[in-house]
Amino acid sequence: MMRALVFTGPGVVEVDDVADPVVGSGEVLLHVAAAGICGSELHGVKTPGFRVPPLIMGHELAGMTDAGDPVVVNPILSCGRCDLCLRGLRQICRERQIIGVHRSGGFAERVSVPATAVRPLPSELGWERAAIVEPAANGVHAWSLSGRPEGGTVGIIGAGAIGLVCLAVALAKGAARVEVADRAASRLEAAARLGAHATVPALTGEYDVVFDAVGTPETHRQAVERLRPGGTTVWLGLANPEAGFDASGLVRTEKRIIGSFAYTDEEFEEAVGLVADWELHWVRSYPLDEGARIFTNLMEGGDSPIRALLRPN
């Protein structure tokens, strides 16, 4: 038996003793060292649908193999043979599955994952940084989709973990000015510490690129309105499916909206190197046994910490 944080029903997660994972053919047993709680999981437990209980979630994970190798897990599983996979677009494979969504994930002491999902880690990286690789890869992918506006102006809506990694990537890649909007003062403070040129309750300028890391009708509308003519907004947030923007204005000003889901294998590898130098004051670790309390607090609207990691071992 082992300890795990289990999604047991709408709005409920519980730490419990569960059976050890069965390691199948082509799989490896991972001793989890750290797993991040993603906002999509908070929403998924509060409003079940994509994730079906009972489920051990956790798609942002890193740990040690039985052989003693430190690894991080790329949770995107794909068929590997379709037209999209062969073009390097595994993240949008029509048969895509995700560790922690369609099968058990990292909110446990141990988890079995396909050997193809593990990526080696530099031994000096540390588990806290390793657990940030997956969200960081989302930021790398969003930057690529935006057209890589080196020397341009960037607006970011939402200073949660995804908004902050978009900020860190934009600064690393050469954006001339990055402004971040959020309603929570503590999150704006975190963005300022990471190097945002301005932190505001709402974007008011005109930007080459706007990243929407929230995903509500209101933020969708703001993201489109704040673009310069011909600009691009990249939507990463999944809070609400409604579009909420003026389609006529989109046509008249040739603005572009691009959805961003996950990352390519190359972008995931790039993220491993990027996080080594990041300031991670916005990340905090907790024992797995505190998982239900931490998860529930965040699910009910708590805004601290910005990214919580569960540490089983």
PDB file of C-alpha atoms in Angstrom, residues 28-251:
ATOM      1  CA  VAL A  28       8.751   2.305 -15.226  1.00  0.00           C
ATOM      2  CA  LEU A  29       7.997   2.793 -11.544  1.00  0.00           C
ATOM      3  CA  LEU A  30       8.567   6.355 -10.428  1.00  0.00           C
ATOM      4  CA  HIS A  31       9.137   7.284  -6.785  1.00  0.00           C
ATOM      5  CA  VAL A  32       7.513  10.715  -6.794  1.00  0.00           C
ATOM      6  CA  ALA A  33       9.595  13.532  -5.323  1.00  0.00           C
ATOM      7  CA  ALA A  34       7.346  16.485  -6.176  1.00  0.00           C
ATOM      8  CA  ALA A  35       4.082  17.112  -7.999  1.00  0.00           C
ATOM      9  CA  GLY A  36       2.468  20.486  -8.626  1.00  0.00           C
ATOM     10  CA  ILE A  37      -1.212  21.306  -8.133  1.00  0.00           C
ATOM     11  CA  CYS A  38      -2.449  22.847 -11.385  1.00  0.00           C
ATOM     12  CA  GLY A  39      -5.361  25.247 -11.675  1.00  0.00           C
ATOM     13  CA  SER A  40      -6.965  22.920 -14.207  1.00  0.00           C
ATOM     14  CA  GLU A  41      -7.121  20.267 -11.477  1.00  0.00           C
ATOM     15  CA  LEU A  42      -8.789  22.660  -9.045  1.00  0.00           C
ATOM     16  CA  HIS A  43     -11.424  23.431 -11.667  1.00  0.00           C
ATOM     17  CA  GLY A  44     -11.705  19.764 -12.643  1.00  0.00           C
ATOM     18  CA  VAL A  45     -12.509  18.649  -9.099  1.00  0.00           C
ATOM     19  CA  LYS A  46     -14.951  21.474  -8.486  1.00  0.00           C
ATOM     20  CA  THR A  47     -16.719  20.812 -11.796  1.00  0.00           C
ATOM     21  CA  PRO A  48     -16.057  17.191 -12.817  1.00  0.00           C
ATOM     22  CA  GLY A  49     -16.171  16.213 -16.465  1.00  0.00           C
ATOM     23  CA  PHE A  50     -12.774  15.874 -18.106  1.00  0.00           C
ATOM     24  CA  ARG A  51     -11.457  14.144 -14.983  1.00  0.00           C
ATOM     25  CA  VAL A  52     -13.542  11.242 -13.656  1.00  0.00           C
ATOM     26  CA  PRO A  53     -13.335  10.114  -9.997  1.00  0.00           C
ATOM     27  CA  PRO A  54     -11.924   8.107  -8.371  1.00  0.00           C
ATOM     28  CA  LEU A  55      -8.641   9.410  -9.737  1.00  0.00           C
ATOM     29  CA  ILE A  56      -5.111  10.139  -8.536  1.00  0.00           C
ATOM     30  CA  MET A  57      -4.320  13.362 -10.373  1.00  0.00           C
ATOM     31  CA  GLY A  58      -0.982  15.125 -10.795  1.00  0.00           C
ATOM     32  CA  HIS A  59       0.476  15.784 -14.253  1.00  0.00           C
ATOM     33  CA  GLU A  60       3.331  18.084 -13.146  1.00  0.00           C
ATOM     34  CA  LEU A  61       5.649  15.517 -11.612  1.00  0.00           C
ATOM     35  CA  ALA A  62       9.233  14.505 -11.115  1.00  0.00           C
ATOM     36  CA  GLY A  63      10.963  11.773  -9.152  1.00  0.00           C
ATOM     37  CA  MET A  64      13.422   8.921  -9.060  1.00  0.00           C
ATOM     38  CA  THR A  65      13.351   5.669 -10.985  1.00  0.00           C
ATOM     39  CA  ASP A  66      14.143   2.336  -9.346  1.00  0.00           C
ATOM     40  CA  ALA A  67      17.572   2.656 -10.931  1.00  0.00           C
ATOM     41  CA  GLY A  68      18.167   5.887  -9.000  1.00  0.00           C
ATOM     42  CA  ASP A  69      17.893   8.232 -11.969  1.00  0.00           C
ATOM     43  CA  PRO A  70      16.267  11.653 -11.436  1.00  0.00           C
ATOM     44  CA  VAL A  71      13.623  12.269 -14.100  1.00  0.00           C
ATOM     45  CA  VAL A  72      10.780  14.590 -14.979  1.00  0.00           C
ATOM     46  CA  VAL A  73       7.646  13.284 -16.655  1.00  0.00           C
ATOM     47  CA  ASN A  74       6.193  14.616 -19.894  1.00  0.00           C
ATOM     48  CA  PRO A  75       2.558  13.672 -19.199  1.00  0.00           C
ATOM     49  CA  ILE A  76       1.347  13.875 -22.817  1.00  0.00           C
ATOM     50  CA  LEU A  77       0.756  10.391 -24.215  1.00  0.00           C
ATOM     51  CA  SER A  78       0.024  10.048 -27.939  1.00  0.00           C
ATOM     52  CA  CYS A  79      -0.399   7.347 -30.558  1.00  0.00           C
ATOM     53  CA  GLY A  80       2.943   8.145 -32.200  1.00  0.00           C
ATOM     54  CA  ARG A  81       1.778   7.138 -35.670  1.00  0.00           C
ATOM     55  CA  CYS A  82      -0.878   9.612 -36.862  1.00  0.00           C
ATOM     56  CA  ASP A  83      -0.295  12.589 -39.172  1.00  0.00           C
ATOM     57  CA  LEU A  84      -0.033  14.983 -36.216  1.00  0.00           C
ATOM     58  CA  CYS A  85       2.425  12.870 -34.231  1.00  0.00           C
ATOM     59  CA  LEU A  86       4.601  12.395 -37.304  1.00  0.00           C
ATOM     60  CA  ARG A  87       4.684  16.194 -37.715  1.00  0.00           C
ATOM     61  CA  GLY A  88       5.903  16.615 -34.118  1.00  0.00           C
ATOM     62  CA  LEU A  89       2.515  17.737 -32.792  1.00  0.00           C
ATOM     63  CA  ARG A  90       1.938  15.011 -30.222  1.00  0.00           C
ATOM     64  CA  GLN A  91       0.190  17.446 -27.882  1.00  0.00           C
ATOM     65  CA  ILE A  92      -2.821  17.631 -30.217  1.00  0.00           C
ATOM     66  CA  CYS A  93      -2.906  13.961 -31.238  1.00  0.00           C
ATOM     67  CA  ARG A  94      -6.518  12.902 -31.728  1.00  0.00           C
ATOM     68  CA  GLU A  95      -5.911   9.939 -29.412  1.00  0.00           C
ATOM     69  CA  ARG A  96      -4.031  12.007 -26.817  1.00  0.00           C
ATOM     70  CA  GLN A  97      -4.155  10.997 -23.190  1.00  0.00           C
ATOM     71  CA  ILE A  98      -2.644  12.699 -20.151  1.00  0.00           C
ATOM     72  CA  ILE A  99      -1.022  11.189 -17.078  1.00  0.00           C
ATOM     73  CA  GLY A 100      -3.034  12.352 -14.072  1.00  0.00           C
ATOM     74  CA  VAL A 101      -6.187  12.709 -16.173  1.00  0.00           C
ATOM     75  CA  HIS A 102      -6.752   9.475 -18.076  1.00  0.00           C
ATOM     76  CA  ARG A 103      -4.552   7.383 -15.784  1.00  0.00           C
ATOM     77  CA  SER A 104      -3.033   7.749 -12.320  1.00  0.00           C
ATOM     78  CA  GLY A 105      -0.668  10.649 -11.794  1.00  0.00           C
ATOM     79  CA  GLY A 106       1.827  12.057  -9.347  1.00  0.00           C
ATOM     80  CA  PHE A 107      -0.220  12.837  -6.216  1.00  0.00           C
ATOM     81  CA  ALA A 108       1.071   9.619  -4.670  1.00  0.00           C
ATOM     82  CA  GLU A 109       4.214   8.071  -3.283  1.00  0.00           C
ATOM     83  CA  ARG A 110       4.684   6.026  -6.441  1.00  0.00           C
ATOM     84  CA  VAL A 111       3.280   5.944  -9.957  1.00  0.00           C
ATOM     85  CA  SER A 112       3.785   3.768 -13.010  1.00  0.00           C
ATOM     86  CA  VAL A 113       4.389   5.715 -16.236  1.00  0.00           C
ATOM     87  CA  PRO A 114       5.353   4.732 -19.771  1.00  0.00           C
ATOM     88  CA  ALA A 115       9.120   4.681 -20.212  1.00  0.00           C
ATOM     89  CA  THR A 116       8.655   7.016 -23.191  1.00  0.00           C
ATOM     90  CA  ALA A 117       7.277   9.710 -20.849  1.00  0.00           C
ATOM     91  CA  VAL A 118      10.362  10.134 -18.660  1.00  0.00           C
ATOM     92  CA  ARG A 119      13.065  12.690 -19.389  1.00  0.00           C
ATOM     93  CA  PRO A 120      16.441  12.812 -17.619  1.00  0.00           C
ATOM     94  CA  LEU A 121      17.145  15.669 -15.229  1.00  0.00           C
ATOM     95  CA  PRO A 122      20.429  17.344 -14.349  1.00  0.00           C
ATOM     96  CA  SER A 123      21.214  16.067 -10.851  1.00  0.00           C
ATOM     97  CA  GLU A 124      21.783  19.618  -9.599  1.00  0.00           C
ATOM     98  CA  LEU A 125      18.391  20.951 -10.719  1.00  0.00           C
ATOM     99  CA  GLY A 126      16.473  20.125  -7.527  1.00  0.00           C
ATOM    100  CA  TRP A 127      12.960  18.740  -7.178  1.00  0.00           C
ATOM    101  CA  GLU A 128      11.203  22.079  -6.787  1.00  0.00           C
ATOM    102  CA  ARG A 129      12.503  23.270 -10.142  1.00  0.00           C
ATOM    103  CA  ALA A 130      11.889  19.871 -11.710  1.00  0.00           C
ATOM    104  CA  ALA A 131       8.201  20.078 -10.808  1.00  0.00           C
ATOM    105  CA  ILE A 132       7.946  23.459 -12.583  1.00  0.00           C
ATOM    106  CA  VAL A 133       9.237  22.108 -15.906  1.00  0.00           C
ATOM    107  CA  GLU A 134       5.764  21.108 -17.142  1.00  0.00           C
ATOM    108  CA  PRO A 135       4.100  24.514 -16.625  1.00  0.00           C
ATOM    109  CA  ALA A 136       7.263  26.193 -17.936  1.00  0.00           C
ATOM    110  CA  ALA A 137       6.929  24.184 -21.151  1.00  0.00           C
ATOM    111  CA  ASN A 138       3.449  25.658 -21.567  1.00  0.00           C
ATOM    112  CA  GLY A 139       5.026  29.118 -21.467  1.00  0.00           C
ATOM    113  CA  VAL A 140       7.628  28.159 -24.063  1.00  0.00           C
ATOM    114  CA  HIS A 141       4.906  26.818 -26.356  1.00  0.00           C
ATOM    115  CA  ALA A 142       2.729  29.915 -25.973  1.00  0.00           C
ATOM    116  CA  TRP A 143       5.712  32.117 -26.834  1.00  0.00           C
ATOM    117  CA  SER A 144       6.363  30.068 -29.980  1.00  0.00           C
ATOM    118  CA  LEU A 145       2.724  30.348 -31.062  1.00  0.00           C
ATOM    119  CA  SER A 146       2.720  34.117 -30.469  1.00  0.00           C
ATOM    120  CA  GLY A 147       5.255  34.681 -33.213  1.00  0.00           C
ATOM    121  CA  ARG A 148       8.170  35.238 -30.804  1.00  0.00           C
ATOM    122  CA  PRO A 149       7.875  39.045 -30.575  1.00  0.00           C
ATOM    123  CA  GLU A 150      11.455  39.857 -29.561  1.00  0.00           C
ATOM    124  CA  GLY A 151      11.600  43.593 -28.939  1.00  0.00           C
ATOM    125  CA  GLY A 152       7.816  43.802 -28.747  1.00  0.00           C
ATOM    126  CA  THR A 153       5.274  44.687 -26.075  1.00  0.00           C
ATOM    127  CA  VAL A 154       3.544  41.851 -24.224  1.00  0.00           C
ATOM    128  CA  GLY A 155       0.500  41.875 -21.971  1.00  0.00           C
ATOM    129  CA  ILE A 156      -0.356  38.973 -19.671  1.00  0.00           C
ATOM    130  CA  ILE A 157      -3.774  38.490 -18.088  1.00  0.00           C
ATOM    131  CA  GLY A 158      -3.537  36.388 -14.932  1.00  0.00           C
ATOM    132  CA  ALA A 159      -0.567  36.093 -12.584  1.00  0.00           C
ATOM    133  CA  GLY A 160      -1.112  32.512 -11.535  1.00  0.00           C
ATOM    134  CA  ALA A 161       1.556  29.948 -12.303  1.00  0.00           C
ATOM    135  CA  ILE A 162       0.890  29.917 -16.062  1.00  0.00           C
ATOM    136  CA  GLY A 163       0.874  33.699 -16.263  1.00  0.00           C
ATOM    137  CA  LEU A 164       4.149  33.854 -14.355  1.00  0.00           C
ATOM    138  CA  VAL A 165       5.878  31.303 -16.579  1.00  0.00           C
ATOM    139  CA  CYS A 166       4.688  33.255 -19.627  1.00  0.00           C
ATOM    140  CA  LEU A 167       6.264  36.331 -18.020  1.00  0.00           C
ATOM    141  CA  ALA A 168       9.550  34.551 -17.319  1.00  0.00           C
ATOM    142  CA  VAL A 169       9.739  33.143 -20.848  1.00  0.00           C
ATOM    143  CA  ALA A 170       8.900  36.488 -22.483  1.00  0.00           C
ATOM    144  CA  LEU A 171      11.632  38.236 -20.496  1.00  0.00           C
ATOM    145  CA  ALA A 172      14.162  35.479 -21.285  1.00  0.00           C
ATOM    146  CA  LYS A 173      13.305  35.623 -24.985  1.00  0.00           C
ATOM    147  CA  GLY A 174      13.763  39.364 -25.368  1.00  0.00           C
ATOM    148  CA  ALA A 175      10.375  41.065 -25.076  1.00  0.00           C
ATOM    149  CA  ALA A 176      10.979  44.802 -24.701  1.00  0.00           C
ATOM    150  CA  ARG A 177       8.178  45.377 -22.229  1.00  0.00           C
ATOM    151  CA  VAL A 178       5.930  42.959 -20.332  1.00  0.00           C
ATOM    152  CA  GLU A 179       2.915  44.092 -18.312  1.00  0.00           C
ATOM    153  CA  VAL A 180       0.913  41.754 -16.085  1.00  0.00           C
ATOM    154  CA  ALA A 181      -2.700  42.138 -14.939  1.00  0.00           C
ATOM    155  CA  ASP A 182      -4.370  40.394 -12.003  1.00  0.00           C
ATOM    156  CA  ARG A 183      -6.872  41.251  -9.284  1.00  0.00           C
ATOM    157  CA  ALA A 184      -4.794  39.774  -6.450  1.00  0.00           C
ATOM    158  CA  ALA A 185      -2.149  42.075  -4.993  1.00  0.00           C
ATOM    159  CA  SER A 186      -0.014  39.134  -3.846  1.00  0.00           C
ATOM    160  CA  ARG A 187       0.164  37.776  -7.382  1.00  0.00           C
ATOM    161  CA  LEU A 188       1.055  41.156  -8.818  1.00  0.00           C
ATOM    162  CA  GLU A 189       3.849  41.374  -6.262  1.00  0.00           C
ATOM    163  CA  ALA A 190       5.148  38.018  -7.480  1.00  0.00           C
ATOM    164  CA  ALA A 191       5.071  39.252 -11.078  1.00  0.00           C
ATOM    165  CA  ALA A 192       6.962  42.393 -10.103  1.00  0.00           C
ATOM    166  CA  ARG A 193       9.647  40.316  -8.378  1.00  0.00           C
ATOM    167  CA  LEU A 194      10.036  38.274 -11.543  1.00  0.00           C
ATOM    168  CA  GLY A 195      10.715  41.418 -13.559  1.00  0.00           C
ATOM    169  CA  ALA A 196       7.386  42.629 -14.980  1.00  0.00           C
ATOM    170  CA  HIS A 197       7.718  46.215 -16.182  1.00  0.00           C
ATOM    171  CA  ALA A 198       4.244  47.037 -14.860  1.00  0.00           C
ATOM    172  CA  THR A 199       1.664  45.235 -12.725  1.00  0.00           C
ATOM    173  CA  VAL A 200      -1.922  46.428 -12.951  1.00  0.00           C
ATOM    174  CA  PRO A 201      -5.506  45.361 -12.101  1.00  0.00           C
ATOM    175  CA  ALA A 202      -6.351  45.324 -15.827  1.00  0.00           C
ATOM    176  CA  LEU A 203      -4.422  45.891 -19.043  1.00  0.00           C
ATOM    177  CA  THR A 204      -4.919  49.387 -20.489  1.00  0.00           C
ATOM    178  CA  GLY A 205      -2.233  49.680 -23.145  1.00  0.00           C
ATOM    179  CA  GLU A 206      -1.867  48.342 -26.661  1.00  0.00           C
ATOM    180  CA  TYR A 207       0.250  45.239 -27.136  1.00  0.00           C
ATOM    181  CA  ASP A 208       1.846  43.197 -29.874  1.00  0.00           C
ATOM    182  CA  VAL A 209       0.918  40.022 -27.992  1.00  0.00           C
ATOM    183  CA  VAL A 210      -1.482  39.294 -25.136  1.00  0.00           C
ATOM    184  CA  PHE A 211      -1.395  36.004 -23.245  1.00  0.00           C
ATOM    185  CA  ASP A 212      -4.683  35.112 -21.551  1.00  0.00           C
ATOM    186  CA  ALA A 213      -3.805  32.755 -18.709  1.00  0.00           C
ATOM    187  CA  VAL A 214      -7.306  32.923 -17.167  1.00  0.00           C
ATOM    188  CA  GLY A 215      -9.809  32.018 -19.849  1.00  0.00           C
ATOM    189  CA  THR A 216     -13.133  33.707 -19.029  1.00  0.00           C
ATOM    190  CA  PRO A 217     -15.373  35.651 -21.440  1.00  0.00           C
ATOM    191  CA  GLU A 218     -14.192  38.877 -19.791  1.00  0.00           C
ATOM    192  CA  THR A 219     -10.483  38.081 -20.159  1.00  0.00           C
ATOM    193  CA  HIS A 220     -11.018  36.829 -23.717  1.00  0.00           C
ATOM    194  CA  ARG A 221     -12.606  40.155 -24.588  1.00  0.00           C
ATOM    195  CA  GLN A 222      -9.842  42.146 -22.888  1.00  0.00           C
ATOM    196  CA  ALA A 223      -7.167  40.117 -24.624  1.00  0.00           C
ATOM    197  CA  VAL A 224      -8.612  40.936 -28.064  1.00  0.00           C
ATOM    198  CA  GLU A 225      -9.363  44.589 -27.300  1.00  0.00           C
ATOM    199  CA  ARG A 226      -5.875  45.336 -25.967  1.00  0.00           C
ATOM    200  CA  LEU A 227      -4.107  44.080 -29.088  1.00  0.00           C
ATOM    201  CA  ARG A 228      -2.713  46.459 -31.661  1.00  0.00           C
ATOM    202  CA  PRO A 229      -4.128  45.957 -35.168  1.00  0.00           C
ATOM    203  CA  GLY A 230      -2.512  42.835 -36.562  1.00  0.00           C
ATOM    204  CA  GLY A 231      -1.551  41.609 -33.082  1.00  0.00           C
ATOM    205  CA  THR A 232      -1.866  38.121 -31.648  1.00  0.00           C
ATOM    206  CA  THR A 233      -3.487  36.863 -28.487  1.00  0.00           C
ATOM    207  CA  VAL A 234      -2.650  33.392 -27.217  1.00  0.00           C
ATOM    208  CA  TRP A 235      -5.271  31.762 -25.007  1.00  0.00           C
ATOM    209  CA  LEU A 236      -3.986  29.308 -22.400  1.00  0.00           C
ATOM    210  CA  GLY A 237      -6.694  29.610 -19.733  1.00  0.00           C
ATOM    211  CA  LEU A 238      -9.583  27.139 -19.493  1.00  0.00           C
ATOM    212  CA  ALA A 239     -11.851  28.733 -16.897  1.00  0.00           C
ATOM    213  CA  ASN A 240     -14.885  29.127 -19.182  1.00  0.00           C
ATOM    214  CA  PRO A 241     -15.679  27.902 -22.714  1.00  0.00           C
ATOM    215  CA  GLU A 242     -17.457  31.091 -23.827  1.00  0.00           C
ATOM    216  CA  ALA A 243     -15.574  33.282 -26.330  1.00  0.00           C
ATOM    217  CA  GLY A 244     -16.844  36.701 -25.208  1.00  0.00           C
ATOM    218  CA  PHE A 245     -15.206  38.839 -27.911  1.00  0.00           C
ATOM    219  CA  ASP A 246     -16.296  41.006 -30.872  1.00  0.00           C
ATOM    220  CA  ALA A 247     -15.722  38.895 -33.980  1.00  0.00           C
ATOM    221  CA  SER A 248     -16.397  41.832 -36.333  1.00  0.00           C
ATOM    222  CA  GLY A 249     -13.646  43.867 -34.723  1.00  0.00           C
ATOM    223  CA  LEU A 250     -11.328  40.899 -35.097  1.00  0.00           C
ATOM    224  CA  VAL A 251     -11.917  40.892 -38.846  1.00  0.00           C
TER     225      VAL A 251
END
